[in-house]
């Protein structure tokens, strides 16, 4: 990896970016890490370069990429905060210091887990960009995990899967989440990983020749006729996700992997609907599989048109149709959000977890960083807790929320059919109050039809209460 590669990547996002700043940071970091080597014998500066490159890839802003180059200079060299501040200003120095603070963890075992989690949330409160740097730092450490002892490999993989990957999902940085998860999967379940990887590659090869190329060919001809600029992509490999689905639903690989998918990226929203029309004119749609997440985005802000058709040779084929902006948001989440905000292209308010929106608002409105931090600390993270599902999804709930609130936050049906909860792997009642960092799994009773009126006594969220009341009303009609 070279500094030129990073400069090119940054220029793709912003052609007027201050390249001199990057070069300066590179020289600074190179001298700071002079003579240092990673455990895999690579010069240390390679780690800084890779971290910065990944940040540029997810469209992080220039300060963040620069801080990525400098991120280990306080921790691993003689430099101080003041030193960085003098050379690069307070904003970048604060980012580097934020990363340094995240790096030192005192405890072991469960305590270590909690400490890590708490630190991540505190860092997010200070400046969300610190967490983005941490993800890229971690991802490069994962990619070079081979050089470490078995014990360390397992600890780092487990910690990533439990803490960093879920938070990356929470912030919508899916690309980093998936990459982290697949590497952790490889270290934690090596046999399953290899088996699945092999199956995936075999299927993909056959799929590719038999269907994808033909489908692309047919579609491309029609899109050219309609004069629609487009880009067609195959499915993104995500083995850990397939593995989780097989475990959770007790299904075989081919049952999960039965439909093949293509993604079409076009310039405008109007083009998305035009392409949908073209796809449906070529192949017969499977009616119950059409979803318009453009006019009705998912709660996490995700936007796309999804449709499944009886495609080439009658093979079920899913199409995801979206604009470049939607595509970036789906892969890079909060990082892309800033990118589009800066460019002024973000016309529509995004539907994201409420607190992300509030953080972004606070960032926009605050006169200075100090005001911003105070606002976030006092008003946004105040009275909220973060609870995890076993598959790593994070839910934000009000303080004093109970297991039933969590059940309804996951899905209405889970709420309606809930009978109990496993909280941190211990059996608990639905009225149990949840704490920050709890891992919760809801036990359901399949045949149950209605929620219990008594739940209203301990449901705290508006969502849970209204869902329970809805059923009581229906029943009394
Ligand atoms: Mn590092």
Short mmCIF file of C-alpha atoms and ligand atoms in Angstrom, two decimals:
data_model
loop_
_atom_site.label_atom_id
_atom_site.label_comp_id
_atom_site.label_asym_id
_atom_site.label_seq_id
_atom_site.Cartn_x
_atom_site.Cartn_y
_atom_site.Cartn_z
CA UNK A 1 0.00 0.00 0.00
CA UNK A 2 1.29 3.45 -0.90
CA UNK A 3 0.25 7.00 -0.03
CA UNK A 4 -0.55 7.54 -3.72
CA UNK A 5 -3.26 4.88 -3.55
CA UNK A 6 -4.86 6.72 -0.65
CA UNK A 7 -4.61 10.05 -2.44
CA UNK A 8 -6.35 8.55 -5.48
CA UNK A 9 -9.12 7.10 -3.36
CA UNK A 10 -9.65 10.41 -1.53
CA UNK A 11 -9.74 12.29 -4.84
CA UNK A 12 -12.49 9.98 -6.09
CA UNK A 13 -14.67 11.28 -3.25
CA UNK A 14 -13.58 14.89 -3.40
CA UNK A 15 -11.39 16.18 -6.20
CA UNK A 16 -10.54 19.36 -4.28
CA UNK A 17 -9.33 17.59 -1.12
CA UNK A 18 -6.19 18.98 0.52
CA UNK A 19 -3.66 16.40 -0.66
CA UNK A 20 -0.75 18.18 1.05
CA UNK A 21 -2.30 17.42 4.42
CA UNK A 22 -2.29 13.70 3.62
CA UNK A 23 1.34 13.81 2.47
CA UNK A 24 2.32 15.66 5.62
CA UNK A 25 0.56 13.13 7.81
CA UNK A 26 2.20 10.30 5.91
CA UNK A 27 5.70 11.74 6.43
CA UNK A 28 4.92 12.37 10.10
CA UNK A 29 3.67 8.83 10.69
CA UNK A 30 6.50 7.28 8.71
CA UNK A 31 9.12 8.98 10.88
CA UNK A 32 7.15 8.21 14.05
CA UNK A 33 7.03 4.49 13.23
CA UNK A 34 10.52 4.35 11.77
CA UNK A 35 12.15 1.00 12.47
CA UNK A 36 8.95 -0.48 13.97
CA UNK A 37 7.67 -3.73 12.55
CA UNK A 38 4.38 -5.54 12.77
CA UNK A 39 4.40 -9.12 13.95
CA UNK A 40 4.15 -10.27 10.35
CA UNK A 41 7.45 -8.45 9.69
CA UNK A 42 5.82 -5.69 7.59
CA UNK A 43 6.99 -2.13 8.33
CA UNK A 44 4.54 -0.58 10.80
CA UNK A 45 3.59 2.26 8.43
CA UNK A 46 1.77 -0.32 6.26
CA UNK A 47 -0.80 -0.72 9.02
CA UNK A 48 -1.39 3.05 9.09
CA UNK A 49 -1.68 3.16 5.30
CA UNK A 50 -4.17 0.28 5.13
CA UNK A 51 -6.30 1.83 7.86
CA UNK A 52 -6.39 5.18 6.04
CA UNK A 53 -7.15 3.51 2.72
CA UNK A 54 -10.18 1.67 4.09
CA UNK A 55 -11.45 4.93 5.56
CA UNK A 56 -11.18 6.58 2.16
CA UNK A 57 -13.02 3.60 0.64
CA UNK A 58 -16.01 4.11 2.91
CA UNK A 59 -15.99 7.79 1.94
CA UNK A 60 -14.93 9.10 5.32
CA UNK A 61 -13.98 12.81 5.32
CA UNK A 62 -10.40 14.08 4.92
CA UNK A 63 -9.79 14.67 8.65
CA UNK A 64 -10.77 11.09 9.38
CA UNK A 65 -8.52 9.65 6.67
CA UNK A 66 -5.65 11.82 7.92
CA UNK A 67 -6.28 10.69 11.49
CA UNK A 68 -6.25 7.13 10.14
CA UNK A 69 -2.65 7.65 9.01
CA UNK A 70 -1.74 9.05 12.42
CA UNK A 71 -3.88 6.77 14.57
CA UNK A 72 -1.06 4.89 16.33
CA UNK A 73 1.39 7.75 16.69
CA UNK A 74 0.41 8.68 20.26
CA UNK A 75 0.18 5.09 21.41
CA UNK A 76 3.28 3.68 19.76
CA UNK A 77 5.74 6.55 19.43
CA UNK A 78 7.01 9.49 21.41
CA UNK A 79 4.40 11.89 20.11
CA UNK A 80 1.84 13.55 22.35
CA UNK A 81 -1.58 15.03 21.81
CA UNK A 82 -0.05 18.52 21.89
CA UNK A 83 2.43 17.53 19.28
CA UNK A 84 -0.23 16.31 16.87
CA UNK A 85 -2.38 19.33 17.61
CA UNK A 86 0.47 21.69 16.80
CA UNK A 87 1.08 19.98 13.45
CA UNK A 88 -2.44 19.05 12.34
CA UNK A 89 -4.90 21.07 14.41
CA UNK A 90 -7.32 20.19 17.20
CA UNK A 91 -9.85 18.25 15.14
CA UNK A 92 -7.39 15.64 13.90
CA UNK A 93 -5.55 15.52 17.23
CA UNK A 94 -8.84 14.78 19.00
CA UNK A 95 -9.58 11.92 16.62
CA UNK A 96 -6.14 10.39 17.21
CA UNK A 97 -6.52 10.77 20.94
CA UNK A 98 -9.97 9.19 20.79
CA UNK A 99 -8.48 6.10 19.14
CA UNK A 100 -5.68 5.98 21.67
CA UNK A 101 -8.19 5.98 24.52
CA UNK A 102 -10.13 3.14 22.89
CA UNK A 103 -6.94 1.11 22.62
CA UNK A 104 -6.13 0.70 26.28
CA UNK A 105 -8.27 -1.93 27.95
CA UNK A 106 -7.52 -3.02 31.47
CA UNK A 107 -9.79 -5.92 32.24
CA UNK A 108 -10.19 -9.53 31.17
CA UNK A 109 -13.21 -11.76 30.50
CA UNK A 110 -16.69 -10.37 30.96
CA UNK A 111 -15.32 -7.19 32.51
CA UNK A 112 -13.21 -6.62 29.44
CA UNK A 113 -16.27 -7.03 27.25
CA UNK A 114 -18.22 -4.47 29.24
CA UNK A 115 -15.33 -2.04 29.37
CA UNK A 116 -14.88 -2.28 25.62
CA UNK A 117 -18.53 -1.77 24.93
CA UNK A 118 -18.75 1.21 27.22
CA UNK A 119 -15.67 2.75 25.66
CA UNK A 120 -17.11 2.33 22.18
CA UNK A 121 -20.28 4.16 23.15
CA UNK A 122 -18.36 6.88 24.92
CA UNK A 123 -16.18 7.32 21.84
CA UNK A 124 -19.29 7.53 19.68
CA UNK A 125 -20.60 10.25 21.93
CA UNK A 126 -17.36 12.20 21.58
CA UNK A 127 -17.04 11.84 17.82
CA UNK A 128 -18.58 9.08 15.73
CA UNK A 129 -15.62 9.22 13.38
CA UNK A 130 -13.36 7.75 16.07
CA UNK A 131 -15.39 4.57 15.86
CA UNK A 132 -15.02 4.47 12.07
CA UNK A 133 -11.22 4.64 12.46
CA UNK A 134 -11.41 1.88 15.06
CA UNK A 135 -13.33 -0.38 12.64
CA UNK A 136 -10.74 0.05 9.89
CA UNK A 137 -7.86 -0.39 12.36
CA UNK A 138 -9.51 -3.58 13.59
CA UNK A 139 -10.20 -4.85 10.10
CA UNK A 140 -6.55 -4.56 9.13
CA UNK A 141 -5.53 -6.25 12.39
CA UNK A 142 -7.92 -9.08 11.51
CA UNK A 143 -6.44 -9.41 8.05
CA UNK A 144 -3.00 -9.88 9.59
CA UNK A 145 -4.20 -12.07 12.47
CA UNK A 146 -2.14 -15.00 11.20
CA UNK A 147 0.99 -13.59 12.79
CA UNK A 148 -0.47 -13.80 16.31
CA UNK A 149 -0.72 -16.70 18.76
CA UNK A 150 -3.76 -18.97 18.56
CA UNK A 151 -5.02 -17.63 21.86
CA UNK A 152 -4.86 -14.02 20.73
CA UNK A 153 -6.47 -14.87 17.40
CA UNK A 154 -9.48 -16.34 19.15
CA UNK A 155 -9.79 -13.53 21.64
CA UNK A 156 -9.63 -10.83 18.98
CA UNK A 157 -12.05 -12.65 16.68
CA UNK A 158 -14.55 -13.15 19.48
CA UNK A 159 -14.29 -9.59 20.68
CA UNK A 160 -14.80 -8.30 17.14
CA UNK A 161 -17.87 -10.44 16.61
CA UNK A 162 -19.38 -9.40 19.93
CA UNK A 163 -18.59 -5.72 19.97
CA UNK A 164 -17.24 -4.13 16.80
CA UNK A 165 -19.33 -5.92 14.18
CA UNK A 166 -22.68 -5.19 15.90
CA UNK A 167 -21.80 -1.53 16.34
CA UNK A 168 -20.73 -1.31 12.69
CA UNK A 169 -24.20 -2.69 11.85
CA UNK A 170 -25.81 -0.16 14.15
CA UNK A 171 -24.08 2.64 12.25
CA UNK A 172 -24.99 1.06 8.92
CA UNK A 173 -21.38 0.44 7.87
CA UNK A 174 -22.36 -2.96 6.46
CA UNK A 175 -19.36 -3.39 4.26
CA UNK A 176 -17.00 -3.30 7.25
CA UNK A 177 -19.37 -5.39 9.36
CA UNK A 178 -19.45 -8.18 6.76
CA UNK A 179 -15.72 -8.14 6.20
CA UNK A 180 -15.02 -8.31 9.93
CA UNK A 181 -17.55 -11.10 10.41
CA UNK A 182 -16.20 -13.32 7.64
CA UNK A 183 -12.65 -13.14 8.99
CA UNK A 184 -13.82 -13.86 12.55
CA UNK A 185 -15.87 -16.78 11.25
CA UNK A 186 -12.75 -18.20 9.61
CA UNK A 187 -10.83 -18.15 12.90
CA UNK A 188 -13.63 -19.19 15.25
CA UNK A 189 -15.13 -22.01 13.14
CA UNK A 190 -12.38 -22.95 10.67
CA UNK A 191 -13.93 -26.21 9.49
CA UNK A 192 -17.40 -24.82 8.89
CA UNK A 193 -15.85 -21.83 7.20
CA UNK A 194 -13.85 -23.93 4.74
CA UNK A 195 -16.80 -26.17 3.95
CA UNK A 196 -19.10 -23.26 3.30
CA UNK A 197 -16.51 -21.40 1.30
CA UNK A 198 -16.03 -24.38 -0.94
CA UNK A 199 -19.77 -24.86 -1.49
CA UNK A 200 -20.19 -21.18 -2.16
CA UNK A 201 -17.45 -21.12 -4.76
CA UNK A 202 -18.77 -24.18 -6.58
CA UNK A 203 -22.32 -22.86 -6.68
CA UNK A 204 -21.14 -19.43 -7.67
CA UNK A 205 -19.19 -20.78 -10.63
CA UNK A 206 -22.15 -22.75 -11.95
CA UNK A 207 -24.54 -19.92 -11.24
CA UNK A 208 -22.35 -17.46 -12.96
CA UNK A 209 -22.03 -19.32 -16.22
CA UNK A 210 -25.56 -20.61 -16.34
CA UNK A 211 -27.61 -17.66 -15.17
CA UNK A 212 -25.84 -14.46 -14.28
CA UNK A 213 -24.12 -13.87 -17.60
CA UNK A 214 -27.25 -14.69 -19.56
CA UNK A 215 -29.48 -12.59 -17.35
CA UNK A 216 -27.10 -9.66 -17.53
CA UNK A 217 -26.91 -9.95 -21.29
CA UNK A 218 -30.69 -9.92 -21.78
CA UNK A 219 -31.16 -7.04 -19.35
CA UNK A 220 -28.32 -4.93 -20.65
CA UNK A 221 -29.79 -4.97 -24.14
CA UNK A 222 -33.13 -3.64 -22.89
CA UNK A 223 -31.53 -1.02 -20.65
CA UNK A 224 -29.47 0.27 -23.55
CA UNK A 225 -32.58 0.51 -25.70
CA UNK A 226 -34.23 2.58 -22.98
CA UNK A 227 -31.05 4.67 -22.70
CA UNK A 228 -30.62 4.13 -18.97
CA UNK A 229 -27.10 4.39 -17.58
CA UNK A 230 -26.50 1.41 -15.34
CA UNK A 231 -24.14 -0.82 -13.47
CA UNK A 232 -25.01 -4.45 -12.74
CA UNK A 233 -23.37 -6.34 -9.88
CA UNK A 234 -23.57 -9.91 -8.65
CA UNK A 235 -24.18 -10.88 -5.07
CA UNK A 236 -21.81 -9.78 -2.34
CA UNK A 237 -20.19 -12.75 -0.65
CA UNK A 238 -21.00 -12.93 3.03
CA UNK A 239 -20.34 -16.39 4.38
CA UNK A 240 -20.98 -15.67 8.04
CA UNK A 241 -24.48 -14.49 7.21
CA UNK A 242 -25.22 -17.72 5.33
CA UNK A 243 -23.80 -19.69 8.26
CA UNK A 244 -25.99 -17.84 10.77
CA UNK A 245 -29.10 -18.46 8.68
CA UNK A 246 -28.29 -22.16 8.43
CA UNK A 247 -27.85 -22.36 12.20
CA UNK A 248 -30.86 -20.30 13.10
CA UNK A 249 -33.32 -21.82 10.69
CA UNK A 250 -31.72 -25.25 10.74
CA UNK A 251 -31.52 -25.23 6.97
CA UNK A 252 -29.14 -26.66 4.42
CA UNK A 253 -26.89 -24.53 2.27
CA UNK A 254 -28.92 -24.96 -0.91
CA UNK A 255 -32.12 -24.00 0.92
CA UNK A 256 -30.62 -20.66 1.96
CA UNK A 257 -28.90 -20.17 -1.34
CA UNK A 258 -31.83 -21.03 -3.57
CA UNK A 259 -32.39 -17.67 -5.18
CA UNK A 260 -29.68 -15.80 -6.98
CA UNK A 261 -29.49 -12.06 -6.86
CA UNK A 262 -28.36 -9.17 -8.99
CA UNK A 263 -28.05 -5.53 -8.12
CA UNK A 264 -28.69 -2.73 -10.59
CA UNK A 265 -27.39 0.75 -9.83
CA UNK A 266 -28.80 3.68 -11.81
CA UNK A 267 -28.49 7.49 -11.65
CA UNK A 268 -31.93 8.59 -10.41
CA UNK A 269 -34.97 7.38 -8.48
CA UNK A 270 -37.07 7.68 -11.65
CA UNK A 271 -34.61 5.32 -13.34
CA UNK A 272 -35.12 2.80 -10.53
CA UNK A 273 -38.82 2.54 -11.31
CA UNK A 274 -38.16 2.46 -15.05
CA UNK A 275 -35.76 -0.46 -14.58
CA UNK A 276 -38.33 -2.21 -12.42
CA UNK A 277 -40.83 -1.91 -15.28
CA UNK A 278 -38.29 -3.30 -17.75
CA UNK A 279 -37.43 -6.26 -15.50
CA UNK A 280 -41.11 -7.09 -15.07
CA UNK A 281 -41.70 -6.81 -18.80
CA UNK A 282 -38.98 -9.40 -19.49
CA UNK A 283 -39.70 -11.84 -16.66
CA UNK A 284 -42.80 -12.74 -14.73
CA UNK A 285 -42.68 -11.29 -11.20
CA UNK A 286 -43.33 -13.41 -8.14
CA UNK A 287 -46.05 -11.20 -6.71
CA UNK A 288 -45.48 -11.57 -2.98
CA UNK A 289 -41.79 -10.75 -3.30
CA UNK A 290 -41.98 -7.14 -4.46
CA UNK A 291 -40.86 -4.52 -1.91
CA UNK A 292 -40.68 -0.80 -2.45
CA UNK A 293 -38.15 0.34 0.13
CA UNK A 294 -37.67 3.58 -1.79
CA UNK A 295 -41.03 5.09 -0.93
CA UNK A 296 -41.08 3.17 2.35
CA UNK A 297 -37.50 2.85 3.65
CA UNK A 298 -36.69 0.23 6.29
CA UNK A 299 -36.44 1.57 9.86
CA UNK A 300 -32.63 1.66 9.53
CA UNK A 301 -32.93 3.93 6.49
CA UNK A 302 -32.26 1.28 3.87
CA UNK A 303 -33.66 2.15 0.43
CA UNK A 304 -33.98 0.00 -2.71
CA UNK A 305 -36.57 -1.70 -4.87
CA UNK A 306 -36.61 -5.48 -4.42
CA UNK A 307 -38.34 -7.84 -6.77
CA UNK A 308 -38.07 -11.55 -7.43
CA UNK A 309 -38.95 -12.85 -10.88
CA UNK A 310 -39.13 -16.18 -12.64
CA UNK A 311 -35.95 -15.38 -14.51
CA UNK A 312 -33.82 -17.02 -17.16
CA UNK A 313 -34.69 -20.72 -17.44
CA UNK A 314 -37.39 -20.12 -14.82
CA UNK A 315 -34.81 -19.71 -12.10
CA UNK A 316 -35.98 -17.48 -9.25
CA UNK A 317 -33.94 -14.30 -9.51
CA UNK A 318 -33.92 -11.37 -7.13
CA UNK A 319 -33.19 -7.86 -8.34
CA UNK A 320 -32.22 -5.02 -6.07
CA UNK A 321 -32.56 -1.70 -7.84
CA UNK A 322 -31.12 1.49 -6.32
CA UNK A 323 -29.31 4.77 -6.95
CA UNK A 324 -25.59 5.21 -6.23
CA UNK A 325 -26.43 7.25 -3.16
CA UNK A 326 -28.68 4.49 -1.79
CA UNK A 327 -25.99 1.97 -2.60
CA UNK A 328 -23.32 3.93 -0.72
CA UNK A 329 -25.67 4.41 2.23
CA UNK A 330 -26.35 0.67 2.31
CA UNK A 331 -22.64 -0.20 2.35
CA UNK A 332 -21.01 2.68 4.20
CA UNK A 333 -23.83 3.95 6.45
CA UNK A 334 -22.98 6.89 8.58
CA UNK A 335 -19.68 7.49 6.77
CA UNK A 336 -21.43 8.01 3.43
CA UNK A 337 -24.00 10.15 5.16
CA UNK A 338 -21.36 12.79 5.85
CA UNK A 339 -20.05 12.50 2.36
CA UNK A 340 -23.43 13.30 0.82
CA UNK A 341 -24.16 15.91 3.43
CA UNK A 342 -20.98 17.73 2.48
CA UNK A 343 -21.78 17.48 -1.18
CA UNK A 344 -25.29 18.70 -0.49
CA UNK A 345 -26.89 15.78 -2.32
CA UNK A 346 -28.82 14.51 0.62
CA UNK A 347 -32.19 15.94 -0.20
CA UNK A 348 -34.36 13.49 1.60
CA UNK A 349 -34.24 13.14 5.35
CA UNK A 350 -32.88 9.64 6.00
CA UNK A 351 -34.73 7.31 8.29
CA UNK A 352 -32.13 5.99 10.64
CA UNK A 353 -32.12 4.95 14.28
CA UNK A 354 -33.47 8.05 15.97
CA UNK A 355 -30.28 8.78 17.86
CA UNK A 356 -28.11 8.83 14.75
CA UNK A 357 -30.39 11.45 13.28
CA UNK A 358 -30.19 13.42 16.48
CA UNK A 359 -26.43 13.16 16.57
CA UNK A 360 -26.25 14.46 13.02
CA UNK A 361 -28.65 17.28 13.83
CA UNK A 362 -26.62 18.20 16.86
CA UNK A 363 -23.49 18.19 14.76
CA UNK A 364 -25.12 20.50 12.24
CA UNK A 365 -26.50 22.90 14.79
CA UNK A 366 -23.74 23.07 17.37
CA UNK A 367 -21.61 26.20 17.22
CA UNK A 368 -18.50 24.29 18.18
CA UNK A 369 -17.32 20.85 19.16
CA UNK A 370 -17.73 21.51 22.85
CA UNK A 371 -21.41 22.42 22.44
CA UNK A 372 -21.91 19.39 20.29
CA UNK A 373 -20.42 16.98 22.81
CA UNK A 374 -22.42 18.50 25.64
CA UNK A 375 -25.63 18.25 23.64
CA UNK A 376 -25.02 14.62 22.74
CA UNK A 377 -24.07 13.63 26.26
CA UNK A 378 -26.95 15.37 27.93
CA UNK A 379 -29.74 14.78 25.50
CA UNK A 380 -29.13 11.97 23.09
CA UNK A 381 -27.45 9.14 24.94
CA UNK A 382 -29.17 10.16 28.14
CA UNK A 383 -31.84 7.69 29.21
CA UNK A 384 -31.09 5.20 26.46
CA UNK A 385 -29.77 1.68 26.69
CA UNK A 386 -28.36 -0.56 23.96
CA UNK A 387 -29.37 -4.20 23.89
CA UNK A 388 -28.04 -6.93 21.61
CA UNK A 389 -29.74 -9.84 19.90
CA UNK A 390 -27.82 -13.15 19.72
CA UNK A 391 -27.13 -12.57 16.04
CA UNK A 392 -25.53 -9.25 16.87
CA UNK A 393 -28.22 -6.71 16.00
CA UNK A 394 -28.33 -3.77 18.36
CA UNK A 395 -31.54 -2.18 19.57
CA UNK A 396 -31.75 1.13 21.34
CA UNK A 397 -34.42 1.30 24.00
CA UNK A 398 -35.38 3.74 26.74
CA UNK A 399 -33.92 3.17 30.19
CA UNK A 400 -36.14 0.83 32.22
CA UNK A 401 -37.29 -0.96 29.07
CA UNK A 402 -38.22 -4.59 29.68
CA UNK A 403 -37.90 -7.82 27.71
CA UNK A 404 -41.34 -7.31 26.14
CA UNK A 405 -40.22 -3.93 24.73
CA UNK A 406 -37.26 -5.69 23.19
CA UNK A 407 -39.54 -8.40 21.72
CA UNK A 408 -41.70 -5.79 19.98
CA UNK A 409 -38.63 -3.88 18.84
CA UNK A 410 -37.44 -7.02 17.04
CA UNK A 411 -40.73 -7.83 15.33
CA UNK A 412 -44.45 -7.51 16.05
CA UNK A 413 -44.93 -11.24 15.75
CA UNK A 414 -42.11 -11.96 18.20
CA UNK A 415 -43.84 -9.62 20.63
CA UNK A 416 -47.27 -11.18 20.15
CA UNK A 417 -45.98 -14.71 20.64
CA UNK A 418 -43.47 -14.02 23.42
CA UNK A 419 -43.51 -16.19 26.55
CA UNK A 420 -40.13 -15.55 28.12
CA UNK A 421 -36.63 -14.30 27.52
CA UNK A 422 -33.07 -15.51 27.73
CA UNK A 423 -31.09 -12.58 29.09
CA UNK A 424 -27.33 -13.14 28.91
CA UNK A 425 -28.22 -16.80 28.49
CA UNK A 426 -30.26 -16.92 31.70
CA UNK A 427 -33.99 -17.66 31.67
CA UNK A 428 -35.97 -14.55 32.62
CA UNK A 429 -39.53 -13.23 32.64
CA UNK A 430 -40.87 -10.74 30.09
CA UNK A 431 -41.19 -8.06 32.76
CA UNK A 432 -37.44 -8.18 33.43
CA UNK A 433 -35.82 -4.75 33.11
CA UNK A 434 -32.91 -4.64 30.67
CA UNK A 435 -29.47 -3.12 31.15
CA UNK A 436 -27.00 -1.61 28.74
CA UNK A 437 -25.14 -4.35 26.87
CA UNK A 438 -27.58 -7.17 27.70
CA UNK A 439 -27.87 -9.92 25.13
CA UNK A 440 -31.51 -10.89 24.80
CA UNK A 441 -33.26 -13.72 23.02
CA UNK A 442 -37.05 -13.96 23.13
CA UNK A 443 -38.68 -17.36 23.63
CA UNK A 444 -41.88 -17.65 21.62
CA UNK A 445 -44.88 -19.94 21.66
CA UNK A 446 -45.77 -20.67 18.06
CA UNK A 447 -49.48 -21.26 18.54
CA UNK A 448 -50.13 -18.20 20.60
CA UNK A 449 -52.36 -15.67 18.82
CA UNK A 450 -52.61 -12.61 21.07
CA UNK A 451 -50.46 -10.57 23.39
CA UNK A 452 -51.34 -10.52 27.07
CA UNK A 453 -53.13 -7.47 28.45
CA UNK A 454 -51.12 -7.74 31.66
CA UNK A 455 -47.98 -6.82 29.69
CA UNK A 456 -49.21 -3.23 29.62
CA UNK A 457 -48.17 -3.01 33.26
CA UNK A 458 -44.49 -3.26 32.37
CA UNK A 459 -44.22 -2.32 28.68
CA UNK A 460 -42.32 0.96 28.44
CA UNK A 461 -42.04 1.78 24.74
CA UNK A 462 -44.77 3.39 22.72
CA UNK A 463 -44.39 0.67 20.12
CA UNK A 464 -44.95 -2.23 22.52
CA UNK A 465 -47.88 -0.52 24.25
CA UNK A 466 -49.70 0.32 21.05
CA UNK A 467 -49.21 -3.19 19.62
CA UNK A 468 -50.62 -4.77 22.78
CA UNK A 469 -53.55 -2.35 22.87
CA UNK A 470 -54.31 -2.97 19.21
CA UNK A 471 -55.07 -6.61 19.96
CA UNK A 472 -57.18 -5.84 22.98
CA UNK A 473 -59.28 -3.52 20.87
CA UNK A 474 -59.72 -6.09 18.12
CA UNK A 475 -60.73 -8.69 20.67
CA UNK A 476 -63.40 -6.52 22.31
CA UNK A 477 -65.05 -5.54 19.04
MN1 LIG B 1 -3.71 0.42 14.87
#
